[in-house]
mmCIF file of C-alpha atoms in Angstrom:
data_model
loop_
_atom_site.group_PDB
_atom_site.id
_atom_site.type_symbol
_atom_site.label_atom_id
_atom_site.label_comp_id
_atom_site.label_asym_id
_atom_site.label_seq_id
_atom_site.Cartn_x
_atom_site.Cartn_y
_atom_site.Cartn_z
ATOM 1 C CA MET A 976 -18.589 -8.742 7.431
ATOM 2 C CA ASN A 977 -19.925 -10.250 11.143
ATOM 3 C CA GLU A 978 -18.605 -13.012 13.131
ATOM 4 C CA ARG A 979 -21.508 -14.936 15.157
ATOM 5 C CA THR A 980 -20.711 -15.442 18.577
ATOM 6 C CA GLY A 981 -23.570 -17.158 20.568
ATOM 7 C CA SER A 982 -26.502 -15.192 19.917
ATOM 8 C CA GLU A 983 -24.907 -11.862 19.656
ATOM 9 C CA GLU A 984 -23.292 -10.608 16.174
ATOM 10 C CA VAL A 985 -19.674 -8.854 16.347
ATOM 11 C CA SER A 986 -19.047 -6.484 14.009
ATOM 12 C CA ALA A 987 -15.533 -6.310 11.839
ATOM 13 C CA GLN A 988 -14.730 -2.890 13.473
ATOM 14 C CA GLU A 989 -15.602 -4.320 16.839
ATOM 15 C CA ILE A 990 -13.291 -7.104 16.351
ATOM 16 C CA LEU A 991 -10.221 -4.865 15.031
ATOM 17 C CA ARG A 992 -11.196 -2.236 18.257
ATOM 18 C CA LYS A 993 -10.602 -5.292 20.596
ATOM 19 C CA ALA A 994 -7.616 -6.733 18.833
ATOM 20 C CA ILE A 995 -5.962 -3.385 18.813
ATOM 21 C CA SER A 996 -6.780 -2.539 22.469
ATOM 22 C CA GLU A 997 -5.445 -6.370 23.269
ATOM 23 C CA ASP A 998 -2.048 -5.449 21.665
ATOM 24 C CA LEU A 999 -2.872 -8.403 19.149
ATOM 25 C CA PRO A 1000 -0.440 -7.999 16.093
ATOM 26 C CA VAL A 1001 -2.739 -6.481 13.033
ATOM 27 C CA VAL A 1002 -1.421 -5.862 9.638
ATOM 28 C CA ALA A 1003 -3.109 -3.557 7.314
ATOM 29 C CA VAL A 1004 -4.036 -4.035 3.557
ATOM 30 C CA LEU A 1005 -4.259 -1.108 1.438
ATOM 31 C CA GLY A 1006 -5.125 -0.851 -2.284
ATOM 32 C CA GLN A 1007 -4.152 1.500 -4.872
ATOM 33 C CA ALA A 1008 -7.370 3.532 -4.228
ATOM 34 C CA ILE A 1009 -6.276 4.483 -0.557
ATOM 35 C CA HIS A 1010 -5.865 8.214 -1.923
ATOM 36 C CA ARG A 1011 -9.282 8.727 -3.662
ATOM 37 C CA SER A 1012 -11.452 11.685 -1.806
ATOM 38 C CA SER A 1013 -15.076 11.416 -1.054
ATOM 39 C CA ASP A 1014 -15.965 12.358 -4.411
ATOM 40 C CA GLY A 1015 -13.643 9.477 -5.809
ATOM 41 C CA ARG A 1016 -10.958 11.516 -7.113
ATOM 42 C CA ASP A 1017 -7.654 10.533 -7.046
ATOM 43 C CA ASN A 1018 -5.338 13.901 -8.020
ATOM 44 C CA VAL A 1019 -2.216 12.127 -8.653
ATOM 45 C CA LEU A 1020 -4.032 9.378 -11.040
ATOM 46 C CA LEU A 1021 -5.446 12.303 -12.787
ATOM 47 C CA SER A 1022 -2.622 14.068 -13.119
ATOM 48 C CA ALA A 1023 -0.609 11.193 -14.236
ATOM 49 C CA LEU A 1024 -3.318 10.519 -17.057
ATOM 50 C CA ASP A 1025 -3.053 13.922 -17.861
ATOM 51 C CA ARG A 1026 0.345 13.872 -18.499
ATOM 52 C CA LEU A 1027 0.546 10.748 -20.863
ATOM 53 C CA GLY A 1028 -2.581 11.962 -22.506
ATOM 54 C CA ILE A 1029 -4.571 9.182 -21.987
ATOM 55 C CA GLU A 1030 -8.384 8.587 -20.534
ATOM 56 C CA GLY A 1031 -9.041 6.491 -17.880
ATOM 57 C CA SER A 1032 -9.668 5.946 -13.896
ATOM 58 C CA PHE A 1033 -7.555 3.288 -12.721
ATOM 59 C CA TRP A 1034 -3.773 3.389 -12.235
ATOM 60 C CA SER A 1035 -3.642 0.024 -14.899
ATOM 61 C CA ASP A 1036 -4.762 2.732 -17.377
ATOM 62 C CA ILE A 1037 -1.608 4.091 -17.332
ATOM 63 C CA PHE A 1038 -0.138 1.526 -19.428
ATOM 64 C CA SER A 1039 -2.356 2.575 -22.310
ATOM 65 C CA ALA A 1040 0.467 5.102 -23.483
ATOM 66 C CA GLY A 1041 2.902 2.126 -23.908
ATOM 67 C CA LYS A 1042 6.060 1.575 -22.284
ATOM 68 C CA LEU A 1043 6.682 3.801 -19.511
ATOM 69 C CA GLU A 1044 10.051 5.774 -18.960
ATOM 70 C CA ASP A 1045 11.942 5.845 -15.414
ATOM 71 C CA GLU A 1046 11.470 9.703 -15.637
ATOM 72 C CA PHE A 1047 7.741 9.182 -15.475
ATOM 73 C CA TYR A 1048 8.044 7.460 -12.073
ATOM 74 C CA ASN A 1049 10.653 9.722 -10.492
ATOM 75 C CA TRP A 1050 7.530 12.656 -11.608
ATOM 76 C CA ILE A 1051 4.927 10.313 -9.865
ATOM 77 C CA HIS A 1052 7.068 10.315 -6.880
ATOM 78 C CA GLU A 1053 7.469 13.959 -6.805
ATOM 79 C CA ARG A 1054 3.404 14.572 -7.190
ATOM 80 C CA PHE A 1055 3.190 11.775 -4.332
ATOM 81 C CA ASP A 1056 5.778 13.874 -2.287
ATOM 82 C CA ARG A 1057 3.563 16.900 -2.474
ATOM 83 C CA ARG A 1058 0.071 15.252 -1.788
ATOM 84 C CA THR A 1059 -1.366 16.011 1.701
ATOM 85 C CA PRO A 1060 -2.819 12.901 3.427
ATOM 86 C CA SER A 1061 -6.342 12.756 3.850
ATOM 87 C CA LYS A 1062 -7.353 12.694 7.815
ATOM 88 C CA GLU A 1063 -8.568 9.045 7.020
ATOM 89 C CA LEU A 1064 -4.958 7.691 5.766
ATOM 90 C CA THR A 1065 -3.615 9.672 8.442
ATOM 91 C CA SER A 1066 -6.021 7.715 10.988
ATOM 92 C CA ILE A 1067 -5.026 4.794 9.974
ATOM 93 C CA SER A 1068 -1.483 5.286 9.529
ATOM 94 C CA ASP A 1069 -1.619 6.025 13.134
ATOM 95 C CA VAL A 1070 -2.472 2.615 14.242
ATOM 96 C CA HIS A 1071 0.653 0.590 15.361
ATOM 97 C CA PHE A 1072 0.217 -2.407 12.688
ATOM 98 C CA SER A 1073 2.866 -5.238 12.575
ATOM 99 C CA ALA A 1074 2.932 -4.887 8.546
ATOM 100 C CA VAL A 1075 1.011 -3.034 5.831
ATOM 101 C CA PHE A 1076 0.417 -4.636 2.514
ATOM 102 C CA THR A 1077 -0.164 -2.169 -0.674
ATOM 103 C CA SER A 1078 -0.763 -2.374 -4.162
ATOM 104 C CA SER A 1079 -0.278 1.456 -4.116
ATOM 105 C CA ILE A 1080 3.196 2.540 -5.455
ATOM 106 C CA ASP A 1081 3.151 5.777 -3.037
ATOM 107 C CA PRO A 1082 6.644 5.981 -1.537
ATOM 108 C CA VAL A 1083 5.484 8.412 1.266
ATOM 109 C CA LEU A 1084 3.340 5.451 2.926
ATOM 110 C CA LYS A 1085 6.747 4.801 4.479
ATOM 111 C CA ASN A 1086 6.964 7.978 6.217
ATOM 112 C CA MET A 1087 3.462 7.864 7.309
ATOM 113 C CA PHE A 1088 3.832 4.656 9.208
ATOM 114 C CA GLY A 1089 7.042 6.065 10.667
ATOM 115 C CA SER A 1090 5.645 8.043 13.461
ATOM 116 C CA ASP A 1091 5.926 7.348 17.297
ATOM 117 C CA GLY A 1092 9.329 5.892 17.028
ATOM 118 C CA ARG A 1093 8.472 3.524 14.012
ATOM 119 C CA ILE A 1094 10.950 2.796 11.551
ATOM 120 C CA PRO A 1095 8.896 1.204 8.660
ATOM 121 C CA GLU A 1096 11.064 -0.923 6.060
ATOM 122 C CA PRO A 1097 9.835 -1.092 2.841
ATOM 123 C CA ILE A 1098 9.595 -4.475 1.052
ATOM 124 C CA LEU A 1099 9.921 -3.801 -2.699
ATOM 125 C CA VAL A 1100 10.626 -7.779 -4.020
ATOM 126 C CA GLY A 1101 10.630 -10.957 -2.839
ATOM 127 C CA ASP A 1102 9.765 -13.072 0.389
ATOM 128 C CA PRO A 1103 12.721 -11.996 3.281
ATOM 129 C CA PRO A 1104 11.805 -13.548 6.346
ATOM 130 C CA PRO A 1105 11.206 -10.916 9.026
ATOM 131 C CA PRO A 1106 14.104 -10.630 11.379
ATOM 132 C CA VAL A 1107 11.924 -9.787 14.489
ATOM 133 C CA SER A 1108 8.329 -11.333 13.793
ATOM 134 C CA ARG A 1109 5.406 -9.060 14.134
ATOM 135 C CA SER A 1110 7.234 -5.811 15.113
ATOM 136 C CA LYS A 1111 5.282 -2.847 15.755
ATOM 137 C CA LEU A 1112 8.264 -0.878 16.024
ATOM 138 C CA LYS A 1113 9.704 -1.748 12.759
ATOM 139 C CA PRO A 1114 6.708 -2.375 10.526
ATOM 140 C CA ARG A 1115 7.526 -3.843 7.248
ATOM 141 C CA ILE A 1116 5.427 -2.395 4.121
ATOM 142 C CA TYR A 1117 4.975 -4.962 1.640
ATOM 143 C CA TYR A 1118 4.953 -2.956 -2.140
ATOM 144 C CA LEU A 1119 3.093 -5.358 -4.446
ATOM 145 C CA PHE A 1120 4.114 -3.296 -7.578
ATOM 146 C CA GLY A 1121 7.077 -1.687 -6.077
ATOM 147 C CA MET A 1122 7.621 1.979 -5.177
ATOM 148 C CA ALA A 1123 7.975 4.969 -7.470
ATOM 149 C CA GLY A 1124 11.406 6.679 -7.035
ATOM 150 C CA ALA A 1125 12.651 3.423 -5.840
ATOM 151 C CA GLY A 1126 15.182 3.048 -9.111
ATOM 152 C CA LEU A 1127 15.792 -0.914 -9.808
ATOM 153 C CA PHE A 1128 12.507 -1.521 -7.848
ATOM 154 C CA GLN A 1129 10.412 1.162 -9.854
ATOM 155 C CA PRO A 1130 6.708 -0.156 -10.596
ATOM 156 C CA PRO A 1131 6.275 -1.909 -13.948
ATOM 157 C CA SER A 1132 6.651 -0.049 -16.969
ATOM 158 C CA THR A 1133 4.626 -1.989 -19.326
ATOM 159 C CA ARG A 1134 1.093 -4.163 -18.929
ATOM 160 C CA LEU A 1135 3.155 -7.240 -19.365
ATOM 161 C CA GLU A 1136 5.642 -6.323 -16.967
ATOM 162 C CA PHE A 1137 2.703 -5.319 -14.490
ATOM 163 C CA ARG A 1138 0.994 -9.347 -15.136
ATOM 164 C CA ALA A 1139 4.350 -10.539 -14.213
ATOM 165 C CA ARG A 1140 4.766 -8.760 -11.271
ATOM 166 C CA SER A 1141 1.755 -9.484 -9.988
ATOM 167 C CA ALA A 1142 2.174 -13.317 -10.623
ATOM 168 C CA HIS A 1143 6.059 -13.633 -9.154
ATOM 169 C CA HIS A 1144 5.606 -11.039 -6.272
ATOM 170 C CA ALA A 1145 1.900 -11.811 -4.695
ATOM 171 C CA THR A 1146 2.363 -15.579 -3.569
ATOM 172 C CA PRO A 1147 5.991 -14.592 -1.761
ATOM 173 C CA MET A 1148 4.366 -11.596 -0.517
ATOM 174 C CA LEU A 1149 1.335 -12.926 1.103
ATOM 175 C CA ASN A 1150 3.235 -16.007 2.500
ATOM 176 C CA SER A 1151 4.679 -13.678 4.998
ATOM 177 C CA LEU A 1152 1.294 -12.960 6.379
ATOM 178 C CA PHE A 1153 1.345 -15.416 8.928
ATOM 179 C CA ASP A 1154 4.717 -14.527 10.550
ATOM 180 C CA VAL A 1155 3.467 -10.841 10.825
ATOM 181 C CA SER A 1156 -0.269 -11.245 12.333
ATOM 182 C CA THR A 1157 -2.580 -13.466 14.263
ATOM 183 C CA ALA A 1158 -5.919 -14.506 12.598
ATOM 184 C CA LEU A 1159 -9.006 -13.123 14.309
#
């Protein structure tokens, strides 16, 4: 994506670099594929599909096995804890974002963004107003589908719950976007 300014083109990377250097509030939007390696493999996903005995290549495929038990997400939580983050993800987590929006259920993300004195606050449901707008020291991590190992706020256990969570949580979550960022 490029933005035209006069006769020169400015790349999205240049816009982002400038925003970071000028200390503007910037947010990250991370999908479920953030842990895929360069060969396209997500070892936690592959382990989950294998454990459930189903074929697939996306996180939503885990619902093919029927209703998922709470124990399954506790097991997934442990797999995320044991994973070594990629260099790319480590580099991304070093950026001082004002907030992170993710469809991943990885509970380790909150730890990754908790470096350099930052104390991230996971938001698992609803649309609470930020206590300190645009805080880089207390960035909020908005989990669209919940977080593995979060007890009451576990990810959905059926395809129907998955759709309901998407419908009920996506809009309130994105409504907070303007509270934590500046449009570039």
